[in-house]
CSV table of C-alpha atoms and ligand atoms in Angstrom, one decimal:
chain,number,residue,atom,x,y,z
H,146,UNK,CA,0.0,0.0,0.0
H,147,UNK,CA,3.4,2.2,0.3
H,148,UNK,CA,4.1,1.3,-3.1
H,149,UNK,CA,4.3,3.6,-6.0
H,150,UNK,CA,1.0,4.8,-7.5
H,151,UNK,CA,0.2,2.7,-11.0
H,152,UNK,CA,-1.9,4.2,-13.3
H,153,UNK,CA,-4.8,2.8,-15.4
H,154,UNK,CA,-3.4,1.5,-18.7
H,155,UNK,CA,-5.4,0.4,-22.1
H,156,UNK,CA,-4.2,-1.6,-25.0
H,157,UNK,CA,-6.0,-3.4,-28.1
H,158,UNK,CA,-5.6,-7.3,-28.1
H,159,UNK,CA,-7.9,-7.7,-31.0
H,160,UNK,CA,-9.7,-5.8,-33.3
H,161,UNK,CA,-12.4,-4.6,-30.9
H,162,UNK,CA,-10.7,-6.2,-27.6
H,163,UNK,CA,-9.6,-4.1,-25.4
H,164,UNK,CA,-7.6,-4.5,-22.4
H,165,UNK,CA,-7.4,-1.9,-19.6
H,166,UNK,CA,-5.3,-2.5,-17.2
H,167,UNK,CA,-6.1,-1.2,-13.6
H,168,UNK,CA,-4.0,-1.0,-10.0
H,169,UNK,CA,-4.9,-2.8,-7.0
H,170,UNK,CA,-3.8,-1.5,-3.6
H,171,UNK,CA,-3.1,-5.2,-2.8
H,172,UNK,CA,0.6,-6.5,-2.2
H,173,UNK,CA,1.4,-9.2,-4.5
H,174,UNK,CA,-1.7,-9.0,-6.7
H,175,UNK,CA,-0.4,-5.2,-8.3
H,176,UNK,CA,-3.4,-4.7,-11.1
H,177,UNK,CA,-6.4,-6.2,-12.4
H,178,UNK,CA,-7.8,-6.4,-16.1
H,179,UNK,CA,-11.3,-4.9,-17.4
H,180,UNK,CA,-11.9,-6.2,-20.9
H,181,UNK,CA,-13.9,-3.7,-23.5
H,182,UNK,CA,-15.3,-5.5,-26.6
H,183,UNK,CA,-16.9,-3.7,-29.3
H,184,UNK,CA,-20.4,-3.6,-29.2
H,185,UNK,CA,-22.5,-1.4,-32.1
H,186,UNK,CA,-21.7,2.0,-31.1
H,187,UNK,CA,-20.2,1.5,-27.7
H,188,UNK,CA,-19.2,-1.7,-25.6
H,189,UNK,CA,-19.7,-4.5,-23.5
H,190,UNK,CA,-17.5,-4.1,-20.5
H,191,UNK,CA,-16.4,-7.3,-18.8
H,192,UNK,CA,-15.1,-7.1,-15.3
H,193,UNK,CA,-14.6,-3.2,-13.8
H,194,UNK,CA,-11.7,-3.3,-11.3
H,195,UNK,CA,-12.0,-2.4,-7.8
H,196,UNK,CA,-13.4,0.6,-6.6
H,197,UNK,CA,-11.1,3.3,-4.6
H,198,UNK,CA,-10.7,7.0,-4.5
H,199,UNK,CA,-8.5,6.8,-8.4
H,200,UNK,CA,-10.4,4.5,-9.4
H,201,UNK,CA,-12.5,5.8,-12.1
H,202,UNK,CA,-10.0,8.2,-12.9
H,203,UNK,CA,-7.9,5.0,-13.7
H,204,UNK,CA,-10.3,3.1,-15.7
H,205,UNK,CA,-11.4,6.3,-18.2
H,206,UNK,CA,-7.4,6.5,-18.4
H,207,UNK,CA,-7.4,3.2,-19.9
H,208,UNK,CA,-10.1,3.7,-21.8
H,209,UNK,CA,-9.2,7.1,-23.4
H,210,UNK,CA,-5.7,4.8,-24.3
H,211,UNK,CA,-8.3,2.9,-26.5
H,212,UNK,CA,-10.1,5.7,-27.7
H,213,UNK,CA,-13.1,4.9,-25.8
H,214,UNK,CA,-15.3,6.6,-23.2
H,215,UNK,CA,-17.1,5.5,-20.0
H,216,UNK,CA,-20.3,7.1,-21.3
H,217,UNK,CA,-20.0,4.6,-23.9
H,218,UNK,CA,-20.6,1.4,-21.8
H,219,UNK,CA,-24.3,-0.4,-23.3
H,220,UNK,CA,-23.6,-3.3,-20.7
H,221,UNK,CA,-21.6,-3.8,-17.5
H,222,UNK,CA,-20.8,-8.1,-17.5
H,223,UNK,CA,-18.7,-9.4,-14.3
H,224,UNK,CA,-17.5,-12.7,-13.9
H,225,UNK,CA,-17.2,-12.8,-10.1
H,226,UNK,CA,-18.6,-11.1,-7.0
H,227,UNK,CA,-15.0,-9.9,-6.2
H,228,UNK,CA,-14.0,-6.5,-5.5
H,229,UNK,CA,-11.0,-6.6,-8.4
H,230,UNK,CA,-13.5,-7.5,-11.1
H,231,UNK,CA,-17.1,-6.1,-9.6
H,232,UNK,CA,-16.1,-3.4,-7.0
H,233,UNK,CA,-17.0,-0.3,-9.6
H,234,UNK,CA,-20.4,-1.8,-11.0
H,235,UNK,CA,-22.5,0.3,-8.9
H,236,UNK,CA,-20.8,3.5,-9.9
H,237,UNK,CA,-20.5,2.8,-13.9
H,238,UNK,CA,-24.0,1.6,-14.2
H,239,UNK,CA,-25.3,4.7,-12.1
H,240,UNK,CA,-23.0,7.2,-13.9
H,241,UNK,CA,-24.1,5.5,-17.4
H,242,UNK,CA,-27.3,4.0,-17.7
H,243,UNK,CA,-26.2,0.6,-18.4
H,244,UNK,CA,-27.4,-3.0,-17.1
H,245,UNK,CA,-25.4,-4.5,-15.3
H,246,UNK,CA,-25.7,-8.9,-15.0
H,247,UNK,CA,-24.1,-10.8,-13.2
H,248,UNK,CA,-24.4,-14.8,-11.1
H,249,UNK,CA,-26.9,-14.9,-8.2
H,250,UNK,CA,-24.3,-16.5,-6.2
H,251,UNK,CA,-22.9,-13.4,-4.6
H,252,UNK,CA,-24.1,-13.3,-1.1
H,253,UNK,CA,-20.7,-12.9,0.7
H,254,UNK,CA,-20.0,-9.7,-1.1
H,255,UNK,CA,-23.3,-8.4,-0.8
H,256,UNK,CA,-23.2,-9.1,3.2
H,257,UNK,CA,-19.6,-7.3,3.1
H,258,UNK,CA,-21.4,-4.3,1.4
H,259,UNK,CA,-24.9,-4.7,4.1
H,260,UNK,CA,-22.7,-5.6,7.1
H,261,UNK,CA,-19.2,-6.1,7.0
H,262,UNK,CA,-19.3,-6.9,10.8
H,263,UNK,CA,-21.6,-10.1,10.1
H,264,UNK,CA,-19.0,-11.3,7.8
H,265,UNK,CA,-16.2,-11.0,10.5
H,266,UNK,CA,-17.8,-12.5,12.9
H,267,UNK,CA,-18.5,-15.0,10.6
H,268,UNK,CA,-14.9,-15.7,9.7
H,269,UNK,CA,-13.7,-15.7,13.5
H,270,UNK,CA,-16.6,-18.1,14.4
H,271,UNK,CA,-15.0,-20.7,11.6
H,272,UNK,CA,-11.7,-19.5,12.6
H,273,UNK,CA,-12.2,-20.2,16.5
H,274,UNK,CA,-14.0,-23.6,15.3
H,275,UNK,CA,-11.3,-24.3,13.7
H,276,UNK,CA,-8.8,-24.2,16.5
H,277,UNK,CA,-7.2,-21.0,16.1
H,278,UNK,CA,-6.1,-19.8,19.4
H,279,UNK,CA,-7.9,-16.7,21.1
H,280,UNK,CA,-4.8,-14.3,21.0
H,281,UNK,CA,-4.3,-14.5,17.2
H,282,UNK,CA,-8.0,-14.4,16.6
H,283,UNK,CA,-8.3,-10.8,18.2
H,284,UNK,CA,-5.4,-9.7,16.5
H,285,UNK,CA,-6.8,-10.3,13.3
H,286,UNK,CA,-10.2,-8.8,14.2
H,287,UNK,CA,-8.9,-5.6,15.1
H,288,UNK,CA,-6.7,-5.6,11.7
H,289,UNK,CA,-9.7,-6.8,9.5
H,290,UNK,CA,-11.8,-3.9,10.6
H,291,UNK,CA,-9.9,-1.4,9.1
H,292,UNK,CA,-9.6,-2.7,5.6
H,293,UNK,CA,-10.8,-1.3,2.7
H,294,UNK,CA,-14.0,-3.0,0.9
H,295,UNK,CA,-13.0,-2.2,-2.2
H,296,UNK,CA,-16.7,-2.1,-3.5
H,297,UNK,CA,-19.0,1.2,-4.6
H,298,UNK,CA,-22.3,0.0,-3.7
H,299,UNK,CA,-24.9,-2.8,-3.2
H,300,UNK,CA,-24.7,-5.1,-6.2
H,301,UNK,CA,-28.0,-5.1,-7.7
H,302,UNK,CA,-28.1,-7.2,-11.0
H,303,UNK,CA,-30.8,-6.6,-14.3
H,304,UNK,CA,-30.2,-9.6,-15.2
H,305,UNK,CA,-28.7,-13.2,-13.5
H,306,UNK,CA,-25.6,-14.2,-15.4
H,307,UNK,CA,-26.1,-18.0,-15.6
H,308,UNK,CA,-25.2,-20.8,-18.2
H,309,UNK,CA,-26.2,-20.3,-21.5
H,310,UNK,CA,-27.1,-16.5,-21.3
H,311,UNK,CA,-25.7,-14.7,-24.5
H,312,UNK,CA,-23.8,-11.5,-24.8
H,313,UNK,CA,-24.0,-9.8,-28.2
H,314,UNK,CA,-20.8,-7.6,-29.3
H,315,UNK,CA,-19.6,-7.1,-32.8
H,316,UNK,CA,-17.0,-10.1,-32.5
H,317,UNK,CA,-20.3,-12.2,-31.9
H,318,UNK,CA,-22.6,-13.7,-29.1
H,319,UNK,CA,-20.4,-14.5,-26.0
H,320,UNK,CA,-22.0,-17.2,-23.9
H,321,UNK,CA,-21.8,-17.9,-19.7
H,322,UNK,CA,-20.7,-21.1,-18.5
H,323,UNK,CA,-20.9,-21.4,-14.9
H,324,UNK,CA,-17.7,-22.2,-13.6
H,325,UNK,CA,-17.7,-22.2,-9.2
H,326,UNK,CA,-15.0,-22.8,-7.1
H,327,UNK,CA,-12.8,-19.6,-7.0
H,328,UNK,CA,-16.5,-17.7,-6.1
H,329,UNK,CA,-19.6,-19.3,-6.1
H,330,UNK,CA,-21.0,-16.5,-8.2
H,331,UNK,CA,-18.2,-17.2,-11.0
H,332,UNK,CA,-18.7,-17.0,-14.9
H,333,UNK,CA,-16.3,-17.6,-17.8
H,334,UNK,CA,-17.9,-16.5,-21.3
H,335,UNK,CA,-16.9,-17.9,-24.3
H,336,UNK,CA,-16.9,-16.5,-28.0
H,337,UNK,CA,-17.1,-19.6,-30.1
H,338,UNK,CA,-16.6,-18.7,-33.3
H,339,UNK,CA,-13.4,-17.3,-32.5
H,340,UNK,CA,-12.5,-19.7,-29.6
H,341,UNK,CA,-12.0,-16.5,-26.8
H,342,UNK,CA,-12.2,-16.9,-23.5
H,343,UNK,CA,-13.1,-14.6,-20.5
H,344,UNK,CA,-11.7,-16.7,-17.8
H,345,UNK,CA,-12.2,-14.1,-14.7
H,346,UNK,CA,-10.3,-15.6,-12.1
H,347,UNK,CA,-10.6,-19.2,-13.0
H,348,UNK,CA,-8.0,-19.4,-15.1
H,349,UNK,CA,-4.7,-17.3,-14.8
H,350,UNK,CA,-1.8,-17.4,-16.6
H,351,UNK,CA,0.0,-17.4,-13.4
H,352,UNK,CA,-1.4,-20.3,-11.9
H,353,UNK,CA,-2.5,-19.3,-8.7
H,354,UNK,CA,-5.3,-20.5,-6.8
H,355,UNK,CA,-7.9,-19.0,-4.7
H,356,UNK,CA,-11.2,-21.1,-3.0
H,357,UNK,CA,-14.1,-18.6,-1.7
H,358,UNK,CA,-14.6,-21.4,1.6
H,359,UNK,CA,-18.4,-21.4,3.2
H,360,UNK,CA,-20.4,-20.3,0.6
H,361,UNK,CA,-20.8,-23.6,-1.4
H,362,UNK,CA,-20.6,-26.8,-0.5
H,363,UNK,CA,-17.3,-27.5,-1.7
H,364,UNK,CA,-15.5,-25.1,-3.5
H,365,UNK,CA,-12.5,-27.3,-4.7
H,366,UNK,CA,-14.8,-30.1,-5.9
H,367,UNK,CA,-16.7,-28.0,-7.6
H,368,UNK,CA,-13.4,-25.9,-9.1
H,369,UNK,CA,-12.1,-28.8,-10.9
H,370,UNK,CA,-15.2,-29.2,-12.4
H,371,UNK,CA,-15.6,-26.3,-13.7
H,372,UNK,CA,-12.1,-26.7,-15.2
H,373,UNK,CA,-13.8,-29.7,-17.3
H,374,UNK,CA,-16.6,-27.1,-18.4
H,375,UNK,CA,-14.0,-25.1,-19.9
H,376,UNK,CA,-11.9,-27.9,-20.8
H,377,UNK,CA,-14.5,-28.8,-23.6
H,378,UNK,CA,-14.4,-25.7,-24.7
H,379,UNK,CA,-11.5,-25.6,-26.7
H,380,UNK,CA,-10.5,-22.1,-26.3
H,381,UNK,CA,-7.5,-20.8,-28.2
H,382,UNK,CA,-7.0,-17.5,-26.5
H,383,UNK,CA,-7.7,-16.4,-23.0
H,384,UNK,CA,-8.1,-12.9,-21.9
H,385,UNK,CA,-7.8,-13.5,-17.9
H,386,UNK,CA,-8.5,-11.5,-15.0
H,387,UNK,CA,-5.0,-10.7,-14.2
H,388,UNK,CA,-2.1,-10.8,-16.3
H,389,UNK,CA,-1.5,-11.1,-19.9
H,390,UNK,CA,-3.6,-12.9,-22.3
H,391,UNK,CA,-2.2,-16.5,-23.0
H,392,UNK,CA,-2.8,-19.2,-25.3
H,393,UNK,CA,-1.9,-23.0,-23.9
H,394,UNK,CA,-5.4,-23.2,-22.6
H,395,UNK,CA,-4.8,-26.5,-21.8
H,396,UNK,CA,-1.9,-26.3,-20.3
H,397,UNK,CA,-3.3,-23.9,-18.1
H,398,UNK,CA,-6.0,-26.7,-17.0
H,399,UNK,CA,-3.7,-29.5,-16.4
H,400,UNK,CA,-1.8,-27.3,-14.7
H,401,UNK,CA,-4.2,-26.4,-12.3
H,402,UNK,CA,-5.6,-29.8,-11.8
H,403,UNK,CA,-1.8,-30.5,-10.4
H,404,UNK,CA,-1.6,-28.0,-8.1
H,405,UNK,CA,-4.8,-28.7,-6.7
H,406,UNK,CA,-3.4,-32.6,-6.4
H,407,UNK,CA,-0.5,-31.5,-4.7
H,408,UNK,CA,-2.2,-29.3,-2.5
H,409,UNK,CA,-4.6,-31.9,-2.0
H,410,UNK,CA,-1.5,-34.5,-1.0
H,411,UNK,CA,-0.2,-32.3,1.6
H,412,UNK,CA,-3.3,-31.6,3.3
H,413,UNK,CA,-3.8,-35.7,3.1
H,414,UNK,CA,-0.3,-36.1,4.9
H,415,UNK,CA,-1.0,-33.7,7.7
H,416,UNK,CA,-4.0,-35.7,8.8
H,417,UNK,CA,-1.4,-39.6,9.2
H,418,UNK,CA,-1.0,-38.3,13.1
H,419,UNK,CA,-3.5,-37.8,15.3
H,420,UNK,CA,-6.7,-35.9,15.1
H,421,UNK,CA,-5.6,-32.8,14.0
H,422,UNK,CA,-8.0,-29.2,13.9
H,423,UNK,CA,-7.6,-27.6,10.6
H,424,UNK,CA,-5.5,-24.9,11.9
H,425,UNK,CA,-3.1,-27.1,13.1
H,426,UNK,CA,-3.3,-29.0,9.7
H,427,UNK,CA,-2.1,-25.3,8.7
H,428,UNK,CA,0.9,-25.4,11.2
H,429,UNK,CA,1.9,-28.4,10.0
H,430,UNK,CA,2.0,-27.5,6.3
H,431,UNK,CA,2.7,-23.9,6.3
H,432,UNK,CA,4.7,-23.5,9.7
H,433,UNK,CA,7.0,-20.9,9.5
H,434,UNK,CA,5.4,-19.1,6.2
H,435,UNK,CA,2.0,-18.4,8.5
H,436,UNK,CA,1.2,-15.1,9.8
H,437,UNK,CA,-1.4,-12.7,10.4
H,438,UNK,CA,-1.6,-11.4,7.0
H,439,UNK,CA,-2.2,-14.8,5.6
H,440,UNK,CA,-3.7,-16.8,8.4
H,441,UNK,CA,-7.4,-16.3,6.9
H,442,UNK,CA,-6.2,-17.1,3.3
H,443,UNK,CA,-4.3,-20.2,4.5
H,444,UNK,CA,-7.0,-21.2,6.9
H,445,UNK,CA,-9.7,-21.4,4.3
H,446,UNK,CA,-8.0,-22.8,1.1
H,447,UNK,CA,-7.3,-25.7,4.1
H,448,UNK,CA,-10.8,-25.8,5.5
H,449,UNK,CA,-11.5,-26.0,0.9
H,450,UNK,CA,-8.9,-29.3,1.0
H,451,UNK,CA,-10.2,-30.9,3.9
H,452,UNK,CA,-13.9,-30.9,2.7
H,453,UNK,CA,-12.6,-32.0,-1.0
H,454,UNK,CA,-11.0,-34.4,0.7
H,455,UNK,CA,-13.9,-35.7,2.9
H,456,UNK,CA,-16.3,-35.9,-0.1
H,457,UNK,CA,-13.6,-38.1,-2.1
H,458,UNK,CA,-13.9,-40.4,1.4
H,459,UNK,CA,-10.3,-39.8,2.1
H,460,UNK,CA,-10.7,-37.3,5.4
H,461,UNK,CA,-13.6,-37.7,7.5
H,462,UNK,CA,-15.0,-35.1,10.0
H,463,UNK,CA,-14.9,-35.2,13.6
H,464,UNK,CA,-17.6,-32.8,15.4
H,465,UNK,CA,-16.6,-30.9,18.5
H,466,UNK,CA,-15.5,-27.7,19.5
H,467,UNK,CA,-13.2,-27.2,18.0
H,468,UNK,CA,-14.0,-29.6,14.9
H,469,UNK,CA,-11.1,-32.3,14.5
H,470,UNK,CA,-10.0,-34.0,10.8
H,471,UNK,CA,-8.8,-37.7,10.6
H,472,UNK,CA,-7.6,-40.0,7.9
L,1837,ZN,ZN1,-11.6,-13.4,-7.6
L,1838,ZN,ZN1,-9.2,-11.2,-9.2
């Protein structure tokens, strides 16, 4: 957050594919991408970036990099109820006039919008029934309180962005495919004449991987099969929600399926001694690398593996406070 201010920047990709480029105040995860397509005498605008006090100033940058203005939007699109790719939705759609659609799945950012307390307490409740100790817990509930949300306003969809909704823009129809796991609410839309692919946060060309935990039944389960949904597919291109554009679709996939193996393994290997809580499955993977800035992030991509893991029969749940995990 000390670091140097980035600006919003736009560049064509495609005839009428635009990406714009926009900074995140997050370490590690410097910028996200909005992607303009040409639609009759404006655009579709897929993802918006997060919402801050440049923001907008940094996304009309972009833009104007294109040759394009926000007054020109006909249709806000967002592939996941995440700040980085929803957070100016309210603001665009007010400022222009525009629809915006989106997935009905997007209840944990709407409660941060509503109540931002109910989601804390939320987290510390699966936190402390997870076995994180008391002192650590306050520490991060004083810290969480004074974050930014990131978001304009209540998210209030025209229209629910599920599978098989069409978007039309001069390139052709774009359709949703549901694809969970990273979000509930997440969408990847696909132009299949020309084999494009918005792929949000699902697919990066950095592989990293993210699991909104306690909002769906099981978010890694459901992750790697949404990477068959897009595995049939076929796309050639992928314009991502970070990062550059990248091509070895495929090898993207596989990619991730490893990860989420490997992951998967080493969560599986914490659980051969004892009855372990989740947190100290954590300890026992992550040991010296935890810390208050990741112990949420690490504690629920666990609390992701462990229920994968119980569904495929290989963990198996023991009740109690605080709730154990065996083999
Ligand atoms: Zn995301
Ligand atoms: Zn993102």
């Amino acid at each position: 957050m000390t670091s140097k201010r980035e600006l919003g920047r736009g560049e064509r990709v495609l005839p009428g594919v635009y990406r714009l480029r926009l900074p995140l105040p997050w370490p590690g995860v410097p910028h996200c991408n909005a992607w303009a397509v040409s639609a009759g005498d404006g655009f579709v605008l897929f993802d918006t970036g997060w919402h801050g006090p440049d923001s907008m100033a940094n996304l009309e940058r972009a833009l104007a990099m294109c040759d394009l203005r926000i007054e020109d939007t006909r249709l806000v699109v967002c592939t996941h109820a995440h700040s980085d790719h929803c957070g100016q939705a309210a603001t665009i759609v007010e400022r222009v006039g525009c629809e915006l659609w989106m997935h009905p799945s997007h209840e944990l950012m709407s409660q941060m919008v509503a109540d931002p307390d109910a989601v804390l307490a939320r987290r510390l409740e699966v936190a402390r029934q997870s076995g994180v100790p008391e002192e650590p817990l306050r520490r991060y509930a004083e810290q969480r309180g004074t974050s930014e949300p990131g978001i304009a306003g209540p998210i209030a969809p025209e229209k629910e962005l599920v599978s098989g909704v069409t978007i039309g823009t001069d390139l052709g129809e774009w359709v949703a495919y549901e694809t969970p796991g990273h979000a509930p609410s997440h969408v990847c839309l696909f132009q299949p004449e020309r084999r494009l692919l918005i792929s949000g946060d699902h697919l990066l060309g950095r592989i990293s991987l993210y699991f909104e935990f306690g909002y769906s039944p099981n978010p890694v389960g459901e992750f790697l099969s949404s990477l068959d949904v897009v595995e049939r597919l076929g796309a050639r291109l992928c314009l991502a929600g970070h990062g550059r554009t990248f091509t070895d679709v495929h090898a993207h996939i596989e990619g991730n399926r490893s990860l989420v193996e490997e992951h998967l393994g080493q969560v599986s290997q914490a659980l051969t001694d004892g009855e372990p809580t989740a947190f100290e499955v954590v300890t026992r993977i992550h040991g010296d690398s935890l810390s208050q800035q990741n112990a949420h992030w690490l504690l629920s991509q666990t609390l992701g593996y462990l229920t994968q893991l119980e569904a495929l029969g290989n963990a198996r749940r023991i009740p109690g406070e605080p709730e154990r995990w065996a083999a």
